[in-house]
mmCIF file with all atom_site columns, C-alpha atoms in Angstrom:
data_model
loop_
_atom_site.group_PDB
_atom_site.id
_atom_site.type_symbol
_atom_site.label_atom_id
_atom_site.label_alt_id
_atom_site.label_comp_id
_atom_site.label_asym_id
_atom_site.label_entity_id
_atom_site.label_seq_id
_atom_site.pdbx_PDB_ins_code
_atom_site.Cartn_x
_atom_site.Cartn_y
_atom_site.Cartn_z
_atom_site.occupancy
_atom_site.B_iso_or_equiv
_atom_site.pdbx_formal_charge
_atom_site.auth_seq_id
_atom_site.auth_comp_id
_atom_site.auth_asym_id
_atom_site.auth_atom_id
_atom_site.pdbx_PDB_model_num
ATOM 1  C CA . UNK A 1 1  ? 20.307 -2.736 4.549  1.00 63.00 ? 1  UNK A CA 1
ATOM 2  C CA . UNK A 1 2  ? 19.265 -0.002 2.125  1.00 72.00 ? 2  UNK A CA 1
ATOM 3  C CA . UNK A 1 3  ? 19.315 -1.826 -1.036 1.00 77.00 ? 3  UNK A CA 1
ATOM 4  C CA . UNK A 1 4  ? 16.618 -4.374 0.686  1.00 80.00 ? 4  UNK A CA 1
ATOM 5  C CA . UNK A 1 5  ? 14.534 -1.553 2.037  1.00 79.00 ? 5  UNK A CA 1
ATOM 6  C CA . UNK A 1 6  ? 14.230 0.365  -1.351 1.00 79.00 ? 6  UNK A CA 1
ATOM 7  C CA . UNK A 1 7  ? 13.967 -3.271 -2.764 1.00 81.00 ? 7  UNK A CA 1
ATOM 8  C CA . UNK A 1 8  ? 10.598 -4.057 -0.306 1.00 81.00 ? 8  UNK A CA 1
ATOM 9  C CA . UNK A 1 9  ? 9.031  0.326  -1.486 1.00 79.00 ? 9  UNK A CA 1
ATOM 10 C CA . UNK A 1 10 ? 9.536  -0.655 -4.721 1.00 77.00 ? 10 UNK A CA 1
ATOM 11 C CA . UNK A 1 11 ? 7.190  -3.737 -4.373 1.00 76.00 ? 11 UNK A CA 1
ATOM 12 C CA . UNK A 1 12 ? 4.481  -1.868 -2.627 1.00 75.00 ? 12 UNK A CA 1
ATOM 13 C CA . UNK A 1 13 ? 4.764  1.366  -4.418 1.00 68.00 ? 13 UNK A CA 1
ATOM 14 C CA . UNK A 1 14 ? 4.020  -1.506 -7.499 1.00 70.00 ? 14 UNK A CA 1
ATOM 15 C CA . UNK A 1 15 ? 1.102  -2.645 -5.202 1.00 68.00 ? 15 UNK A CA 1
ATOM 16 C CA . UNK A 1 16 ? -0.280 0.200  -4.393 1.00 61.00 ? 16 UNK A CA 1
ATOM 17 C CA . UNK A 1 17 ? -1.801 3.599  -5.961 1.00 60.00 ? 17 UNK A CA 1
ATOM 18 C CA . UNK A 1 18 ? 0.936  6.511  -6.073 1.00 59.00 ? 18 UNK A CA 1
ATOM 19 C CA . UNK A 1 19 ? -0.652 8.636  -3.401 1.00 59.00 ? 19 UNK A CA 1
ATOM 20 C CA . UNK A 1 20 ? 0.373  5.835  -1.374 1.00 54.00 ? 20 UNK A CA 1
ATOM 21 C CA . UNK A 1 21 ? 3.954  5.335  -1.794 1.00 52.00 ? 21 UNK A CA 1
ATOM 22 C CA . UNK A 1 22 ? 4.225  9.657  -2.781 1.00 55.00 ? 22 UNK A CA 1
ATOM 23 C CA . UNK A 1 23 ? 5.536  9.883  0.717  1.00 59.00 ? 23 UNK A CA 1
ATOM 24 C CA . UNK A 1 24 ? 7.236  7.338  1.214  1.00 60.00 ? 24 UNK A CA 1
ATOM 25 C CA . UNK A 1 25 ? 8.452  8.276  5.070  1.00 58.00 ? 25 UNK A CA 1
ATOM 26 C CA . UNK A 1 26 ? 5.256  7.021  6.027  1.00 52.00 ? 26 UNK A CA 1
ATOM 27 C CA . UNK A 1 27 ? 5.622  4.008  3.728  1.00 54.00 ? 27 UNK A CA 1
ATOM 28 C CA . UNK A 1 28 ? 8.704  3.212  6.228  1.00 58.00 ? 28 UNK A CA 1
ATOM 29 C CA . UNK A 1 29 ? 7.008  4.331  9.131  1.00 59.00 ? 29 UNK A CA 1
ATOM 30 C CA . UNK A 1 30 ? 3.788  4.362  8.742  1.00 60.00 ? 30 UNK A CA 1
ATOM 31 C CA . UNK A 1 31 ? 1.751  7.198  11.623 1.00 60.00 ? 31 UNK A CA 1
ATOM 32 C CA . UNK A 1 32 ? -1.100 5.416  12.772 1.00 58.00 ? 32 UNK A CA 1
#
């Protein structure tokens, strides 16, 4: 659900620098 997704993003935000999590869409949908 959305809650789980938000939690995952929060964990990534905590582990990664602000610049990495600045674009939320990039974290959820990586553009490699």
